[in-house]
């Protein structure tokens, strides 16, 4: 509760006023504040249960609590992922079956091909809160659900939607839920081990002055939280890198499943409305938990160039639209990038330098396409050809990750 009160001024500026300033929020303040209170209530209930169990571990194992505490944290995260789609997310949004078969059927076809146990696609009314596009494949053990928000339906074409949903399915097929829980356990174990060392050192030096007798003393909770949150902050680049790698893997799976390189590139451009398209390598390492728009567009264009039919040039594609359904010539994409970069928008795409490298790469692909297409070593990826085995996984396991 104290953390909520102290962080509220920054929270309301960052997530309400700033979002409205850039046209990304649609809620009134009373509606926004109501959802903040709902989130606070969930946090208080979940946090109370977590700390009751954690302090029981402190009392029973004061020397090895950092090992057993890691187990508690991982189990708690597992339960949270399990109940979120069924009990938590419906508190903020309404989920209903998607009634547009021209969109749902291609998505379900991809799901069946990848053994995802779902029979329908859900639409969520995210437009009542934001203009951002998003989708996910969430839940496990019978709660698996494919959902896309109504902004995605309103703002994106069918090829773009296919590209997004194939990416989300990649998280399921590649076991990213289980992997991220494993990585979480490793980070928490290291964090708790360092917290134990620093906490014990602080108590030995200042414990009498602060009235803290040991790790099992609830009076030490503020110190415990301060140490662990500081370590968590310092580990931010590493945590972001772990998530970014899984997102990159999902991108690769998605483009090979949907086979929509132009759809993927166009969605990356649309996400550029609130994500910097062309960050520096240092920026991406520290702050980005997803690949940059530049990296995603480059992946899409590299895939498109590598999968051109042998001997077929981009010119023949652009001159014969009947054989190029839904595909955007590289020269057209380059022009689109230039227009997006030179527009007067206040969004992140307003600076030309954000798309300079992307534009240059697309131009190079257009010039070299004939040579690339004729090289024998360039082939479609195994998943695109359907030759590679699907990775082993728990059939009923998935994990919700933002686009």
Coordinates of C-alpha atoms in Angstrom, one line a residue:
X1 CA 0.0 0.0 0.0
X2 CA 2.8 2.4 0.9
X3 CA 4.6 1.7 -2.4
X4 CA 1.3 2.3 -4.3
X5 CA 0.9 5.7 -2.6
X6 CA 4.5 6.8 -3.1
X7 CA 4.6 5.8 -6.7
X8 CA 1.2 7.1 -7.6
X9 CA 2.3 10.6 -8.9
X10 CA 4.7 9.0 -11.3
X11 CA 2.3 6.3 -12.2
X12 CA -0.5 8.7 -13.1
X13 CA 1.8 10.8 -15.1
X14 CA 3.4 7.9 -17.0
X15 CA 0.3 5.8 -17.6
X16 CA -2.5 8.3 -17.8
X17 CA -1.4 11.9 -18.8
X18 CA 1.6 10.9 -20.9
X19 CA -0.4 8.2 -22.7
X20 CA -3.2 10.7 -23.5
X21 CA -0.7 13.2 -24.7
X22 CA 0.5 10.8 -27.4
X23 CA -3.0 9.6 -28.3
X24 CA -2.4 6.1 -26.9
X25 CA -5.0 6.1 -24.1
X26 CA -8.8 6.1 -24.4
X27 CA -9.9 5.9 -20.8
X28 CA -11.3 8.7 -18.6
X29 CA -9.5 9.3 -15.3
X30 CA -12.3 7.6 -13.1
X31 CA -12.2 4.5 -15.3
X32 CA -8.4 4.4 -15.2
X33 CA -8.3 4.9 -11.4
X34 CA -10.9 2.2 -10.9
X35 CA -8.6 -0.3 -12.7
X36 CA -5.6 0.9 -10.6
X37 CA -7.6 0.1 -7.5
X38 CA -8.6 -3.4 -8.8
X39 CA -4.9 -4.0 -9.5
X40 CA -4.0 -2.8 -6.0
X41 CA -6.5 -5.2 -4.5
X42 CA -5.1 -8.2 -6.5
X43 CA -1.6 -7.2 -5.4
X44 CA -2.5 -6.9 -1.8
X45 CA -4.2 -10.4 -1.7
X46 CA -1.4 -12.1 -3.7
X47 CA 1.4 -10.3 -1.9
X48 CA -0.1 -11.2 1.5
X49 CA -0.2 -14.9 0.7
X50 CA 3.3 -14.8 -0.8
X51 CA 4.9 -13.1 2.2
X52 CA 3.1 -15.3 4.7
X53 CA 4.6 -18.4 3.0
X54 CA 8.0 -16.7 2.6
X55 CA 8.2 -15.7 6.2
X56 CA 7.3 -19.3 7.2
X57 CA 10.3 -20.4 5.2
X58 CA 12.4 -17.7 6.9
X59 CA 11.5 -19.1 10.4
X60 CA 12.0 -22.7 9.5
X61 CA 15.2 -22.3 7.4
X62 CA 17.0 -19.1 8.4
X63 CA 20.3 -20.3 6.9
X64 CA 19.0 -21.8 3.6
X65 CA 15.9 -19.6 3.1
X66 CA 17.3 -18.3 -0.2
X67 CA 17.1 -21.8 -1.7
X68 CA 13.6 -22.6 -0.4
X69 CA 12.4 -19.1 -1.1
X70 CA 13.3 -19.5 -4.7
X71 CA 11.0 -22.5 -4.9
X72 CA 8.2 -20.5 -3.3
X73 CA 8.7 -17.7 -5.9
X74 CA 8.6 -20.0 -8.9
X75 CA 5.5 -21.9 -7.6
X76 CA 3.8 -18.6 -7.0
X77 CA 4.6 -17.4 -10.5
X78 CA 3.4 -20.7 -11.9
X79 CA 0.0 -20.4 -10.1
X80 CA -0.3 -16.8 -11.3
X81 CA 0.2 -17.7 -14.9
X82 CA -2.4 -20.5 -14.5
X83 CA -5.1 -18.4 -13.0
X84 CA -4.6 -15.1 -14.8
X85 CA -6.5 -15.9 -18.1
X86 CA -9.5 -17.3 -16.2
X87 CA -9.8 -15.1 -13.0
X88 CA -7.7 -11.9 -13.4
X89 CA -7.8 -10.7 -17.0
X90 CA -11.6 -10.8 -17.1
X91 CA -11.6 -8.2 -14.3
X92 CA -10.2 -5.6 -16.7
X93 CA -11.6 -6.7 -20.1
X94 CA -14.4 -8.7 -21.8
X95 CA -13.4 -11.7 -23.9
X96 CA -15.8 -12.9 -26.6
X97 CA -15.4 -15.4 -29.5
X98 CA -14.3 -13.8 -32.7
X99 CA -17.2 -13.8 -35.2
X100 CA -15.2 -13.1 -38.3
X101 CA -14.4 -16.5 -40.0
X102 CA -12.2 -14.8 -42.6
X103 CA -9.8 -13.9 -39.7
X104 CA -10.4 -16.7 -37.2
X105 CA -10.2 -19.7 -39.6
X106 CA -6.6 -18.9 -40.9
X107 CA -5.6 -18.5 -37.2
X108 CA -7.1 -21.8 -36.2
X109 CA -5.5 -23.5 -39.2
X110 CA -2.1 -22.4 -37.9
X111 CA -3.0 -23.5 -34.4
X112 CA -4.1 -27.0 -35.6
X113 CA -0.9 -27.3 -37.7
X114 CA 1.2 -26.6 -34.5
X115 CA -0.9 -28.8 -32.1
X116 CA -2.2 -25.9 -30.1
X117 CA -5.4 -27.2 -28.3
X118 CA -7.9 -24.5 -29.0
X119 CA -11.1 -24.5 -31.0
X120 CA -11.9 -20.8 -31.1
X121 CA -10.3 -17.4 -31.2
X122 CA -11.2 -14.7 -28.7
X123 CA -11.5 -10.9 -29.2
X124 CA -10.7 -8.6 -26.2
X125 CA -12.1 -5.1 -26.0
X126 CA -8.7 -3.4 -25.3
X127 CA -9.8 -0.3 -27.2
X128 CA -11.7 0.9 -24.1
X129 CA -8.2 1.4 -22.6
X130 CA -5.7 2.0 -25.3
X131 CA -5.0 2.3 -29.1
X132 CA -2.1 -0.2 -28.9
X133 CA -2.3 -3.5 -30.8
X134 CA -1.7 -6.8 -29.1
X135 CA -2.4 -10.5 -29.0
X136 CA -1.4 -13.6 -27.0
X137 CA -1.7 -17.3 -26.6
X138 CA -2.0 -17.7 -22.8
X139 CA -2.8 -20.4 -20.2
X140 CA -2.1 -24.1 -19.9
X141 CA -3.5 -27.3 -18.4
X142 CA -6.9 -26.7 -20.1
X143 CA -6.9 -22.9 -19.9
X144 CA -5.1 -22.3 -23.2
X145 CA -6.6 -19.4 -25.1
X146 CA -5.8 -17.5 -28.3
X147 CA -6.9 -13.8 -28.0
X148 CA -6.3 -10.7 -30.1
X149 CA -7.5 -7.2 -29.2
X150 CA -10.0 -5.3 -31.2
X151 CA -7.3 -2.6 -32.1
X152 CA -5.5 -5.3 -34.0
X153 CA -8.7 -6.1 -35.9
X154 CA -9.3 -2.4 -36.7
X155 CA -5.8 -1.3 -37.6
X156 CA -4.2 -4.3 -39.3
X157 CA -4.8 -6.3 -42.5
X158 CA -5.3 -10.0 -42.5
X159 CA -1.6 -10.7 -43.5
X160 CA -0.5 -8.5 -40.6
X161 CA -2.9 -10.3 -38.2
X162 CA -1.6 -13.7 -39.4
X163 CA 2.0 -12.5 -38.8
X164 CA 1.2 -11.4 -35.3
X165 CA -0.7 -14.5 -34.3
X166 CA 2.0 -16.8 -35.7
X167 CA 4.5 -15.0 -33.5
X168 CA 2.3 -15.6 -30.5
X169 CA 1.9 -19.2 -31.3
X170 CA 5.7 -19.4 -31.5
X171 CA 5.8 -18.7 -27.7
X172 CA 3.6 -21.8 -27.2
X173 CA 5.4 -24.1 -29.6
X174 CA 8.9 -23.2 -28.4
X175 CA 8.0 -23.7 -24.7
X176 CA 8.8 -20.1 -23.8
X177 CA 6.5 -20.2 -20.8
X178 CA 8.5 -23.1 -19.2
X179 CA 11.8 -21.6 -20.3
X180 CA 11.0 -18.1 -18.8
X181 CA 9.9 -19.7 -15.5
X182 CA 13.3 -21.6 -15.4
X183 CA 15.2 -18.4 -16.1
X184 CA 13.1 -16.6 -13.5
X185 CA 14.1 -19.3 -10.9
X186 CA 17.8 -18.9 -11.8
X187 CA 17.7 -15.1 -11.4
X188 CA 15.7 -15.3 -8.2
X189 CA 18.1 -17.8 -6.7
X190 CA 21.1 -15.6 -7.5
X191 CA 19.2 -12.5 -6.2
X192 CA 18.1 -14.2 -3.0
X193 CA 21.7 -15.5 -2.4
X194 CA 23.1 -12.0 -2.8
X195 CA 20.2 -10.5 -0.7
X196 CA 21.0 -12.9 2.1
X197 CA 24.7 -11.9 2.1
X198 CA 23.9 -8.1 2.1
X199 CA 21.0 -8.4 4.5
X200 CA 23.0 -10.4 7.1
X201 CA 25.9 -7.9 6.8
X202 CA 23.5 -4.9 7.3
X203 CA 21.9 -6.5 10.3
X204 CA 25.2 -7.3 11.9
X205 CA 26.2 -3.6 11.6
X206 CA 23.0 -1.7 12.1
X207 CA 20.5 -4.4 13.4
X208 CA 20.5 -3.1 17.0
X209 CA 20.0 0.5 15.9
X210 CA 17.2 -0.4 13.5
X211 CA 15.6 -3.0 15.8
X212 CA 16.0 -5.8 13.3
X213 CA 16.9 -9.2 14.8
X214 CA 17.2 -11.4 11.7
X215 CA 15.7 -12.5 8.5
X216 CA 12.6 -13.9 10.2
X217 CA 11.8 -10.5 11.9
X218 CA 9.0 -8.7 9.9
X219 CA 10.7 -5.4 10.9
X220 CA 13.4 -6.3 8.3
X221 CA 11.0 -6.4 5.4
X222 CA 11.7 -2.8 4.2
X223 CA 15.5 -3.6 4.2
X224 CA 14.8 -6.9 2.4
X225 CA 12.7 -5.2 -0.2
X226 CA 15.2 -2.4 -0.7
X227 CA 18.1 -4.8 -1.3
X228 CA 16.2 -7.1 -3.6
X229 CA 14.7 -4.3 -5.7
X230 CA 18.1 -2.7 -6.1
X231 CA 19.5 -6.0 -7.4
X232 CA 16.5 -6.4 -9.7
X233 CA 17.1 -3.0 -11.1
X234 CA 20.8 -3.7 -11.8
X235 CA 19.8 -6.9 -13.5
X236 CA 17.3 -5.2 -15.8
X237 CA 19.6 -5.5 -19.0
X238 CA 20.1 -9.2 -18.4
X239 CA 16.3 -9.8 -17.8
X240 CA 15.5 -7.8 -20.9
X241 CA 18.0 -9.8 -22.9
X242 CA 16.5 -13.1 -21.9
X243 CA 13.0 -12.0 -22.9
X244 CA 14.3 -10.3 -26.1
X245 CA 15.9 -13.6 -27.2
X246 CA 12.6 -15.5 -26.8
X247 CA 10.8 -12.8 -28.7
X248 CA 13.4 -13.1 -31.5
X249 CA 12.8 -16.9 -31.6
X250 CA 9.1 -16.3 -31.8
X251 CA 9.6 -13.8 -34.7
X252 CA 11.6 -16.5 -36.6
X253 CA 8.9 -19.1 -35.9
X254 CA 6.1 -16.7 -36.8
X255 CA 7.5 -15.6 -40.2
X256 CA 8.1 -19.2 -41.2
X257 CA 4.6 -20.3 -40.1
X258 CA 2.6 -17.3 -41.5
X259 CA 4.9 -16.7 -44.5
X260 CA 3.9 -13.0 -44.3
X261 CA 7.1 -11.0 -44.5
X262 CA 5.4 -7.8 -45.6
X263 CA 2.8 -8.2 -42.9
X264 CA 5.5 -8.6 -40.3
X265 CA 7.3 -5.5 -41.6
X266 CA 4.2 -3.4 -41.6
X267 CA 3.3 -4.4 -38.0
X268 CA 6.8 -3.4 -36.9
X269 CA 6.2 0.0 -38.5
X270 CA 2.9 0.4 -36.6
X271 CA 4.5 -0.6 -33.3
X272 CA 7.0 2.2 -34.1
X273 CA 4.2 4.6 -33.0
X274 CA 5.3 3.9 -29.4
X275 CA 8.6 2.1 -29.8
X276 CA 11.7 3.6 -31.2
X277 CA 12.4 1.9 -34.5
X278 CA 16.1 2.3 -34.6
X279 CA 17.8 2.4 -31.1
X280 CA 21.5 2.2 -30.6
X281 CA 22.9 -1.2 -29.6
X282 CA 23.4 0.0 -26.1
X283 CA 19.8 1.3 -25.9
X284 CA 18.5 -2.0 -27.1
X285 CA 20.6 -4.0 -24.6
X286 CA 19.5 -1.9 -21.6
X287 CA 16.0 -1.0 -22.3
X288 CA 14.4 -3.3 -24.9
X289 CA 12.7 -6.6 -23.9
X290 CA 11.6 -7.0 -27.6
X291 CA 13.7 -6.8 -30.8
X292 CA 13.7 -3.3 -32.3
X293 CA 11.5 -2.4 -35.3
X294 CA 14.7 -2.2 -37.4
X295 CA 15.7 -5.7 -36.5
X296 CA 12.2 -7.1 -37.2
X297 CA 12.0 -5.4 -40.5
X298 CA 15.4 -6.6 -41.5
X299 CA 14.4 -10.2 -40.6
X300 CA 11.3 -9.9 -42.7
X301 CA 13.1 -8.6 -45.7
X302 CA 16.0 -11.1 -45.4
X303 CA 13.4 -13.9 -45.3
X304 CA 11.5 -12.4 -48.3
X305 CA 14.7 -12.2 -50.3
X306 CA 15.8 -15.7 -49.3
X307 CA 12.4 -17.2 -50.3
X308 CA 12.1 -15.6 -53.8
X309 CA 11.5 -18.2 -56.5
X310 CA 14.7 -19.0 -58.3
X311 CA 15.3 -16.7 -61.2
X312 CA 12.3 -14.4 -60.2
X313 CA 13.2 -10.8 -59.8
X314 CA 11.4 -8.1 -57.7
X315 CA 10.5 -6.4 -61.0
X316 CA 8.5 -9.3 -62.2
X317 CA 6.7 -9.3 -58.9
X318 CA 5.7 -5.7 -59.0
X319 CA 4.7 -5.9 -62.7
X320 CA 2.5 -9.0 -62.2
X321 CA 0.3 -8.4 -59.2
X322 CA -1.7 -11.6 -59.8
X323 CA 1.3 -13.6 -58.8
X324 CA 2.1 -11.4 -55.9
X325 CA -1.0 -11.4 -53.8
X326 CA -0.6 -9.4 -50.6
X327 CA 3.1 -9.0 -51.1
X328 CA 4.7 -5.5 -51.1
X329 CA 7.7 -4.9 -53.4
X330 CA 10.9 -3.9 -51.6
X331 CA 10.9 -0.5 -53.4
X332 CA 7.3 0.2 -52.2
X333 CA 8.3 -0.7 -48.6
X334 CA 11.3 1.7 -48.9
X335 CA 9.0 4.5 -50.0
X336 CA 6.6 3.7 -47.2
X337 CA 9.5 3.9 -44.7
X338 CA 10.6 7.2 -46.1
X339 CA 7.1 8.7 -45.8
X340 CA 6.7 7.4 -42.3
X341 CA 10.1 8.9 -41.4
X342 CA 9.3 12.3 -42.9
X343 CA 5.8 12.8 -41.5
X344 CA 5.1 15.4 -39.0
X345 CA 3.7 13.0 -36.4
X346 CA 4.5 13.5 -32.7
X347 CA 5.0 9.8 -32.4
X348 CA 8.3 8.0 -32.3
X349 CA 8.5 7.8 -36.1
X350 CA 9.0 11.6 -36.5
X351 CA 12.8 11.4 -36.8
X352 CA 14.2 10.4 -40.2
X353 CA 17.2 8.8 -38.6
X354 CA 15.0 6.1 -37.1
X355 CA 14.4 4.5 -40.5
X356 CA 17.6 5.4 -42.3
X357 CA 19.3 2.1 -41.8
X358 CA 16.1 0.2 -42.5
X359 CA 15.6 2.1 -45.7
X360 CA 19.2 1.5 -46.8
X361 CA 18.8 -2.2 -46.1
X362 CA 15.6 -2.5 -48.1
X363 CA 17.2 -0.7 -51.0
X364 CA 20.2 -3.1 -50.9
X365 CA 17.9 -6.1 -51.0
X366 CA 16.1 -4.7 -54.0
X367 CA 19.4 -4.2 -55.8
X368 CA 20.7 -7.7 -54.9
X369 CA 17.5 -9.7 -55.2
X370 CA 18.4 -11.4 -58.5
X371 CA 21.8 -12.5 -57.2
X372 CA 20.3 -13.7 -53.9
X373 CA 17.5 -15.6 -55.6
X374 CA 19.9 -17.5 -57.9
X375 CA 22.3 -18.6 -55.1
X376 CA 21.9 -22.3 -54.5
X377 CA 22.6 -22.2 -50.8
X378 CA 19.6 -20.0 -50.0
X379 CA 16.6 -22.1 -49.1
X380 CA 13.4 -21.6 -47.2
X381 CA 13.7 -22.4 -43.5
X382 CA 12.8 -25.9 -42.4
X383 CA 9.7 -24.9 -40.7
X384 CA 8.4 -23.1 -43.7
X385 CA 8.8 -26.3 -45.7
X386 CA 7.2 -28.3 -43.0
X387 CA 10.3 -30.7 -42.8
X388 CA 11.5 -29.8 -39.3
X389 CA 10.0 -31.6 -36.3
X390 CA 8.0 -29.6 -33.9
X391 CA 10.0 -29.1 -30.6
X392 CA 8.9 -31.4 -27.8
X393 CA 6.6 -29.6 -25.3
X394 CA 3.8 -30.0 -22.9
X395 CA 0.7 -30.0 -25.1
X396 CA -1.3 -28.0 -22.6
X397 CA 1.3 -25.4 -21.9
X398 CA 1.5 -21.8 -23.1
X399 CA 2.5 -18.4 -21.8
X400 CA 1.2 -15.0 -22.5
X401 CA 3.8 -12.5 -23.8
X402 CA 3.1 -9.1 -25.3
X403 CA 3.8 -8.4 -28.9

